[in-house]
mmCIF file of C-alpha atoms in Angstrom:
data_model
loop_
_atom_site.group_PDB
_atom_site.id
_atom_site.type_symbol
_atom_site.label_atom_id
_atom_site.label_comp_id
_atom_site.label_asym_id
_atom_site.label_seq_id
_atom_site.Cartn_x
_atom_site.Cartn_y
_atom_site.Cartn_z
ATOM 1 C CA UNK R 1 0.028 -0.058 0.089
ATOM 2 C CA UNK R 2 1.589 3.379 -0.771
ATOM 3 C CA UNK R 3 1.696 5.984 1.609
ATOM 4 C CA UNK R 4 -0.539 8.980 1.131
ATOM 5 C CA UNK R 5 0.905 12.535 0.171
ATOM 6 C CA UNK R 6 1.619 14.617 3.316
ATOM 7 C CA UNK R 7 -0.272 18.034 3.026
ATOM 8 C CA UNK R 8 1.755 21.380 3.147
ATOM 9 C CA UNK R 9 1.264 21.877 6.524
ATOM 10 C CA UNK R 10 3.332 18.824 7.742
ATOM 11 C CA UNK R 11 6.196 19.931 5.772
ATOM 12 C CA UNK R 12 9.494 20.397 7.986
ATOM 13 C CA UNK R 13 12.907 21.823 7.346
ATOM 14 C CA UNK R 14 15.890 19.116 7.322
ATOM 15 C CA UNK R 15 17.735 19.300 10.692
ATOM 16 C CA UNK R 16 20.840 21.204 11.045
ATOM 17 C CA UNK R 17 22.617 23.667 13.103
ATOM 18 C CA UNK R 18 25.246 23.753 15.542
ATOM 19 C CA UNK R 19 22.758 22.693 18.591
ATOM 20 C CA UNK R 20 21.485 20.080 16.549
ATOM 21 C CA UNK R 21 25.065 18.748 15.994
ATOM 22 C CA UNK R 22 26.236 19.231 19.473
ATOM 23 C CA UNK R 23 23.015 17.359 20.995
ATOM 24 C CA UNK R 24 23.549 14.612 18.546
ATOM 25 C CA UNK R 25 27.196 14.223 19.113
ATOM 26 C CA UNK R 26 27.138 14.460 22.838
ATOM 27 C CA UNK R 27 24.252 11.854 23.202
ATOM 28 C CA UNK R 28 26.637 9.380 20.881
ATOM 29 C CA UNK R 29 29.687 9.802 22.977
ATOM 30 C CA UNK R 30 27.587 8.903 26.144
ATOM 31 C CA UNK R 31 25.910 6.066 24.633
ATOM 32 C CA UNK R 32 22.460 7.649 25.146
ATOM 33 C CA UNK R 33 19.334 7.358 23.041
ATOM 34 C CA UNK R 34 16.693 10.234 22.451
ATOM 35 C CA UNK R 35 13.342 9.555 21.577
ATOM 36 C CA UNK R 36 13.632 12.172 19.105
ATOM 37 C CA UNK R 37 15.677 9.943 16.531
ATOM 38 C CA UNK R 38 14.389 6.411 17.937
ATOM 39 C CA UNK R 39 10.551 7.880 16.973
ATOM 40 C CA UNK R 40 11.486 9.928 14.119
ATOM 41 C CA UNK R 41 9.948 12.913 15.459
ATOM 42 C CA UNK R 42 9.359 15.648 12.913
ATOM 43 C CA UNK R 43 10.398 18.167 15.195
ATOM 44 C CA UNK R 44 13.876 16.809 15.875
ATOM 45 C CA UNK R 45 15.364 19.972 13.901
ATOM 46 C CA UNK R 46 13.468 22.588 15.497
ATOM 47 C CA UNK R 47 13.743 21.137 19.177
ATOM 48 C CA UNK R 48 17.617 20.125 18.835
ATOM 49 C CA UNK R 49 18.361 23.291 17.434
ATOM 50 C CA UNK R 50 16.687 25.158 20.348
ATOM 51 C CA UNK R 51 18.971 23.234 22.654
ATOM 52 C CA UNK R 52 16.040 20.684 23.954
ATOM 53 C CA UNK R 53 15.870 17.216 23.797
ATOM 54 C CA UNK R 54 13.939 13.782 25.200
ATOM 55 C CA UNK R 55 16.117 11.322 26.495
ATOM 56 C CA UNK R 56 15.303 7.947 26.208
ATOM 57 C CA UNK R 57 16.518 5.382 29.074
ATOM 58 C CA UNK R 58 16.378 1.691 29.368
ATOM 59 C CA UNK R 59 17.713 0.765 26.043
ATOM 60 C CA UNK R 60 16.432 1.175 22.655
ATOM 61 C CA UNK R 61 14.483 -2.199 22.584
ATOM 62 C CA UNK R 62 10.743 -2.079 23.528
ATOM 63 C CA UNK R 63 9.180 -5.329 24.859
ATOM 64 C CA UNK R 64 5.605 -4.105 23.502
ATOM 65 C CA UNK R 65 4.769 -3.883 19.623
ATOM 66 C CA UNK R 66 2.683 -0.895 19.403
ATOM 67 C CA UNK R 67 1.427 -0.497 15.581
ATOM 68 C CA UNK R 68 2.391 3.061 15.667
ATOM 69 C CA UNK R 69 5.890 3.074 16.938
ATOM 70 C CA UNK R 70 9.147 3.484 15.469
ATOM 71 C CA UNK R 71 11.047 1.896 17.956
ATOM 72 C CA UNK R 72 12.471 -1.874 17.823
ATOM 73 C CA UNK R 73 10.332 -4.462 19.634
ATOM 74 C CA UNK R 74 11.597 -7.853 21.153
ATOM 75 C CA UNK R 75 10.516 -10.009 23.973
ATOM 76 C CA UNK R 76 13.459 -8.937 26.015
ATOM 77 C CA UNK R 77 15.405 -5.923 26.011
ATOM 78 C CA UNK R 78 19.375 -5.429 26.989
ATOM 79 C CA UNK R 79 20.374 -5.399 30.733
ATOM 80 C CA UNK R 80 20.179 -1.688 32.179
ATOM 81 C CA UNK R 81 23.322 0.414 31.695
ATOM 82 C CA UNK R 82 24.418 1.159 35.244
ATOM 83 C CA UNK R 83 25.887 4.509 34.377
ATOM 84 C CA UNK R 84 22.943 5.932 32.333
ATOM 85 C CA UNK R 85 21.437 7.806 35.100
ATOM 86 C CA UNK R 86 24.932 9.488 35.429
ATOM 87 C CA UNK R 87 25.340 9.824 31.830
ATOM 88 C CA UNK R 88 21.928 11.611 31.361
ATOM 89 C CA UNK R 89 22.634 13.830 34.187
ATOM 90 C CA UNK R 90 26.033 14.698 32.762
ATOM 91 C CA UNK R 91 24.708 15.349 29.385
ATOM 92 C CA UNK R 92 22.104 17.556 30.673
ATOM 93 C CA UNK R 93 24.942 19.792 32.522
ATOM 94 C CA UNK R 94 26.972 19.728 29.228
ATOM 95 C CA UNK R 95 24.248 20.949 27.015
ATOM 96 C CA UNK R 96 23.238 23.722 29.629
ATOM 97 C CA UNK R 97 19.435 22.505 29.696
ATOM 98 C CA UNK R 98 17.361 23.839 32.379
ATOM 99 C CA UNK R 99 13.985 21.764 31.250
ATOM 100 C CA UNK R 100 14.590 18.061 30.449
ATOM 101 C CA UNK R 101 12.348 15.110 29.403
ATOM 102 C CA UNK R 102 13.290 11.601 30.213
ATOM 103 C CA UNK R 103 11.268 8.658 28.725
ATOM 104 C CA UNK R 104 11.597 4.989 28.100
ATOM 105 C CA UNK R 105 10.706 1.921 26.191
ATOM 106 C CA UNK R 106 8.613 -0.386 27.950
ATOM 107 C CA UNK R 107 10.315 -3.051 30.098
ATOM 108 C CA UNK R 108 7.898 -5.871 31.057
ATOM 109 C CA UNK R 109 10.915 -8.126 31.305
ATOM 110 C CA UNK R 110 12.366 -6.352 34.462
ATOM 111 C CA UNK R 111 11.072 -6.960 37.865
ATOM 112 C CA UNK R 112 10.142 -3.312 38.558
ATOM 113 C CA UNK R 113 9.650 -2.600 34.703
ATOM 114 C CA UNK R 114 12.097 0.096 34.823
ATOM 115 C CA UNK R 115 10.398 2.114 37.652
ATOM 116 C CA UNK R 116 13.427 1.753 39.724
ATOM 117 C CA UNK R 117 15.442 2.926 37.090
ATOM 118 C CA UNK R 118 13.335 6.023 36.665
ATOM 119 C CA UNK R 119 13.666 7.123 40.038
ATOM 120 C CA UNK R 120 17.208 6.948 40.000
ATOM 121 C CA UNK R 121 17.479 8.905 36.964
ATOM 122 C CA UNK R 122 15.308 11.451 38.478
ATOM 123 C CA UNK R 123 17.476 11.615 41.737
ATOM 124 C CA UNK R 124 20.626 11.730 39.686
ATOM 125 C CA UNK R 125 19.661 14.726 37.552
ATOM 126 C CA UNK R 126 18.762 16.641 40.561
ATOM 127 C CA UNK R 127 21.801 16.077 42.131
ATOM 128 C CA UNK R 128 23.770 17.269 39.166
ATOM 129 C CA UNK R 129 21.598 19.865 37.963
ATOM 130 C CA UNK R 130 19.623 21.447 40.945
ATOM 131 C CA UNK R 131 17.856 23.862 38.884
ATOM 132 C CA UNK R 132 16.788 21.721 36.104
ATOM 133 C CA UNK R 133 13.273 20.778 35.893
ATOM 134 C CA UNK R 134 12.382 17.394 35.055
ATOM 135 C CA UNK R 135 9.378 15.882 33.140
ATOM 136 C CA UNK R 136 9.326 12.096 33.059
ATOM 137 C CA UNK R 137 6.972 10.036 30.071
ATOM 138 C CA UNK R 138 6.398 6.560 31.708
ATOM 139 C CA UNK R 139 5.138 3.458 30.531
ATOM 140 C CA UNK R 140 1.976 2.255 32.290
ATOM 141 C CA UNK R 141 4.039 -0.388 34.623
ATOM 142 C CA UNK R 142 1.017 -2.895 33.787
ATOM 143 C CA UNK R 143 -0.857 -0.557 36.447
ATOM 144 C CA UNK R 144 1.165 -1.571 39.502
ATOM 145 C CA UNK R 145 0.701 1.294 42.122
ATOM 146 C CA UNK R 146 3.809 0.221 43.943
ATOM 147 C CA UNK R 147 5.748 0.830 41.037
ATOM 148 C CA UNK R 148 4.218 4.031 40.018
ATOM 149 C CA UNK R 149 4.958 5.099 43.700
ATOM 150 C CA UNK R 150 8.675 4.649 43.139
ATOM 151 C CA UNK R 151 8.340 7.256 40.291
ATOM 152 C CA UNK R 152 5.716 9.643 42.219
ATOM 153 C CA UNK R 153 8.194 9.607 45.396
ATOM 154 C CA UNK R 154 11.208 10.543 42.951
ATOM 155 C CA UNK R 155 9.307 13.869 42.732
ATOM 156 C CA UNK R 156 9.633 14.918 39.052
ATOM 157 C CA UNK R 157 8.185 18.409 38.011
ATOM 158 C CA UNK R 158 5.925 16.855 35.686
ATOM 159 C CA UNK R 159 4.614 13.063 35.573
ATOM 160 C CA UNK R 160 3.511 12.208 31.841
ATOM 161 C CA UNK R 161 1.602 9.109 30.512
ATOM 162 C CA UNK R 162 0.367 8.721 27.117
ATOM 163 C CA UNK R 163 -3.236 7.369 26.200
ATOM 164 C CA UNK R 164 -2.229 7.466 22.723
ATOM 165 C CA UNK R 165 -5.711 7.361 20.698
ATOM 166 C CA UNK R 166 -9.344 7.303 21.644
ATOM 167 C CA UNK R 167 -10.982 4.492 23.219
ATOM 168 C CA UNK R 168 -12.492 2.830 19.949
ATOM 169 C CA UNK R 169 -9.017 2.642 17.920
ATOM 170 C CA UNK R 170 -6.864 1.293 20.998
ATOM 171 C CA UNK R 171 -7.113 -2.391 20.207
ATOM 172 C CA UNK R 172 -5.891 -1.556 16.735
ATOM 173 C CA UNK R 173 -3.330 1.208 17.406
ATOM 174 C CA UNK R 174 -1.432 -0.061 20.997
ATOM 175 C CA UNK R 175 -0.077 -3.315 22.154
ATOM 176 C CA UNK R 176 -2.813 -5.404 23.697
ATOM 177 C CA UNK R 177 -1.125 -5.221 27.267
ATOM 178 C CA UNK R 178 -1.778 -1.204 26.825
ATOM 179 C CA UNK R 179 -5.538 -0.640 27.574
ATOM 180 C CA UNK R 180 -7.417 2.460 27.562
ATOM 181 C CA UNK R 181 -8.842 2.273 31.174
ATOM 182 C CA UNK R 182 -5.480 0.952 32.497
ATOM 183 C CA UNK R 183 -4.075 4.377 30.993
ATOM 184 C CA UNK R 184 -6.571 6.301 32.663
ATOM 185 C CA UNK R 185 -6.157 4.419 35.987
ATOM 186 C CA UNK R 186 -2.344 5.306 35.950
ATOM 187 C CA UNK R 187 -3.079 8.943 35.380
ATOM 188 C CA UNK R 188 -5.684 8.451 38.064
ATOM 189 C CA UNK R 189 -3.407 6.916 40.620
ATOM 190 C CA UNK R 190 -0.843 9.516 40.082
ATOM 191 C CA UNK R 191 -3.162 12.118 41.413
ATOM 192 C CA UNK R 192 -4.121 10.009 44.231
ATOM 193 C CA UNK R 193 -0.693 9.456 45.392
ATOM 194 C CA UNK R 194 0.402 12.980 44.950
ATOM 195 C CA UNK R 195 -2.670 15.392 44.100
ATOM 196 C CA UNK R 196 -0.204 18.358 43.689
ATOM 197 C CA UNK R 197 1.809 16.599 41.010
ATOM 198 C CA UNK R 198 1.195 18.292 37.180
ATOM 199 C CA UNK R 199 0.294 15.254 34.936
ATOM 200 C CA UNK R 200 0.207 15.053 31.136
ATOM 201 C CA UNK R 201 -1.066 13.015 28.147
ATOM 202 C CA UNK R 202 -1.128 12.966 24.706
ATOM 203 C CA UNK R 203 -3.465 11.830 21.832
ATOM 204 C CA UNK R 204 -2.571 11.106 18.347
ATOM 205 C CA UNK R 205 -4.978 12.090 15.478
ATOM 206 C CA UNK R 206 -5.446 10.400 12.161
ATOM 207 C CA UNK R 207 -5.637 6.867 12.784
ATOM 208 C CA UNK R 208 -9.508 6.460 12.213
ATOM 209 C CA UNK R 209 -11.167 8.491 14.922
ATOM 210 C CA UNK R 210 -14.117 10.885 14.826
ATOM 211 C CA UNK R 211 -13.523 14.550 16.290
ATOM 212 C CA UNK R 212 -16.427 13.558 18.712
ATOM 213 C CA UNK R 213 -14.097 10.487 20.139
ATOM 214 C CA UNK R 214 -11.253 12.739 20.604
ATOM 215 C CA UNK R 215 -13.437 15.210 22.708
ATOM 216 C CA UNK R 216 -14.797 12.253 24.864
ATOM 217 C CA UNK R 217 -11.020 11.122 25.389
ATOM 218 C CA UNK R 218 -10.014 14.675 26.285
ATOM 219 C CA UNK R 219 -13.081 14.537 28.924
ATOM 220 C CA UNK R 220 -11.815 11.266 30.194
ATOM 221 C CA UNK R 221 -8.523 12.700 30.783
ATOM 222 C CA UNK R 222 -9.982 15.556 32.830
ATOM 223 C CA UNK R 223 -12.284 13.393 34.801
ATOM 224 C CA UNK R 224 -8.815 11.876 36.395
ATOM 225 C CA UNK R 225 -7.303 15.280 36.766
ATOM 226 C CA UNK R 226 -4.774 15.430 33.973
ATOM 227 C CA UNK R 227 -3.251 19.280 33.701
ATOM 228 C CA UNK R 228 -1.618 19.312 30.263
ATOM 229 C CA UNK R 229 -2.721 17.808 27.235
ATOM 230 C CA UNK R 230 -0.855 17.762 23.360
ATOM 231 C CA UNK R 231 -2.506 16.586 20.411
ATOM 232 C CA UNK R 232 -0.804 15.844 17.279
ATOM 233 C CA UNK R 233 -1.071 14.298 13.623
ATOM 234 C CA UNK R 234 0.259 10.461 13.440
ATOM 235 C CA UNK R 235 2.634 9.858 10.649
ATOM 236 C CA UNK R 236 3.537 6.501 9.581
ATOM 237 C CA UNK R 237 6.877 5.622 10.355
ATOM 238 C CA UNK R 238 7.389 2.625 7.628
ATOM 239 C CA UNK R 239 5.049 0.822 5.604
ATOM 240 C CA UNK R 240 5.111 -1.690 8.015
ATOM 241 C CA UNK R 241 3.440 0.468 10.620
ATOM 242 C CA UNK R 242 -0.048 1.321 10.984
ATOM 243 C CA UNK R 243 -1.430 3.219 8.009
ATOM 244 C CA UNK R 244 -2.424 7.109 8.410
ATOM 245 C CA UNK R 245 -6.413 7.157 7.725
ATOM 246 C CA UNK R 246 -6.434 10.753 7.414
ATOM 247 C CA UNK R 247 -4.817 14.153 7.578
ATOM 248 C CA UNK R 248 -6.311 16.298 10.144
ATOM 249 C CA UNK R 249 -6.714 20.039 9.167
ATOM 250 C CA UNK R 250 -5.218 22.624 11.323
ATOM 251 C CA UNK R 251 -8.491 24.375 11.695
ATOM 252 C CA UNK R 252 -9.779 20.815 13.605
ATOM 253 C CA UNK R 253 -6.630 20.973 16.025
ATOM 254 C CA UNK R 254 -7.523 24.619 16.798
ATOM 255 C CA UNK R 255 -11.126 23.692 17.468
ATOM 256 C CA UNK R 256 -9.805 20.742 19.829
ATOM 257 C CA UNK R 257 -7.281 23.193 21.729
ATOM 258 C CA UNK R 258 -10.528 25.421 22.524
ATOM 259 C CA UNK R 259 -12.430 22.689 23.327
ATOM 260 C CA UNK R 260 -9.577 21.264 25.825
ATOM 261 C CA UNK R 261 -9.293 24.666 27.322
ATOM 262 C CA UNK R 262 -12.932 24.806 28.036
ATOM 263 C CA UNK R 263 -12.746 21.325 29.625
ATOM 264 C CA UNK R 264 -10.288 22.982 32.200
ATOM 265 C CA UNK R 265 -6.646 21.568 31.019
ATOM 266 C CA UNK R 266 -4.215 24.324 32.371
ATOM 267 C CA UNK R 267 -2.570 23.954 28.882
ATOM 268 C CA UNK R 268 -3.261 22.387 25.545
ATOM 269 C CA UNK R 269 -0.680 22.216 22.887
ATOM 270 C CA UNK R 270 -2.737 21.037 19.622
ATOM 271 C CA UNK R 271 -1.451 20.907 15.844
ATOM 272 C CA UNK R 272 -0.196 18.806 12.951
ATOM 273 C CA UNK R 273 3.485 18.414 14.468
ATOM 274 C CA UNK R 274 2.885 18.704 18.083
ATOM 275 C CA UNK R 275 4.181 15.754 19.977
ATOM 276 C CA UNK R 276 4.122 14.826 23.650
ATOM 277 C CA UNK R 277 7.513 16.511 24.198
ATOM 278 C CA UNK R 278 7.060 19.457 21.882
ATOM 279 C CA UNK R 279 8.763 22.560 23.194
ATOM 280 C CA UNK R 280 5.578 24.613 22.893
ATOM 281 C CA UNK R 281 4.269 22.710 25.754
ATOM 282 C CA UNK R 282 7.635 22.950 27.543
ATOM 283 C CA UNK R 283 7.650 26.712 27.280
ATOM 284 C CA UNK R 284 4.284 26.730 28.822
ATOM 285 C CA UNK R 285 5.321 24.445 31.738
ATOM 286 C CA UNK R 286 8.410 26.364 32.664
ATOM 287 C CA UNK R 287 5.873 29.458 33.357
ATOM 288 C CA UNK R 288 3.402 27.025 35.249
ATOM 289 C CA UNK R 289 5.854 25.403 37.230
ATOM 290 C CA UNK R 290 8.674 28.211 37.662
ATOM 291 C CA UNK R 291 7.862 31.442 35.876
ATOM 292 C CA UNK R 292 11.451 32.720 37.345
ATOM 293 C CA UNK R 293 13.186 30.770 34.673
ATOM 294 C CA UNK R 294 13.758 32.134 31.269
ATOM 295 C CA UNK R 295 13.061 29.964 28.162
ATOM 296 C CA UNK R 296 16.148 28.929 26.074
ATOM 297 C CA UNK R 297 15.067 30.561 22.941
ATOM 298 C CA UNK R 298 18.574 29.889 21.125
ATOM 299 C CA UNK R 299 18.256 29.042 17.743
ATOM 300 C CA UNK R 300 20.588 27.343 14.983
#
């Protein structure tokens, strides 16, 4: 099946520039992975050019096989790298980042599914970079409250978990172990354990959902206290992955942003190229969490 031709609003400039090269080089030298590369994010040039990166910890092999995701998948990942938390913290210091996002592959093969490693990363980043704000984007840990507590008690500044798509499309889009209601329960449990902790989630559009279904999912996320929301266009990584059903017009994203603001989200980043860690949301989170921090607006 041939891929759909992308509309003009999805065209992006090829990545490059001094900051882009610096981040790529430093990540390689410390044997670090970025979700920007692994997930083939269309914003890699913009974000890296502005000095923002999302680190992906616990290896480049995921134990789940979601049909939308470009990350490689197998039953078991590689052993965890003990120096990874220190390497991430050092990279953040060398790059001068004041806001960082840390995410991971799923590691169902590990006893704590990587929750303990997340907590170690947060603690090490804070020790090395006390003024850096830390957002973590976590898997569902199969809904285990004890594993969620390990991350919650490490006190990241923002705790994110993505619901990914509307309820009806979840069995088609996500791995069978990634249930819609389980994602909602994870987000609800975070707020139960620490009500003051800002939470965040993301929805992909263009996988076969209706606009009404997106609004219903937005309502579900607000019902469990989610504070920040991102909405973006799904783009097919390869022809082996889930096909794009439609390219959603920017006007629809604008309508959904207004709807989300009306539902009470503190912030909604909504646009064809928006991703969970897109820097437009990061700038707002800086203002919301630590208004005294000046955004790093350096460009390539």
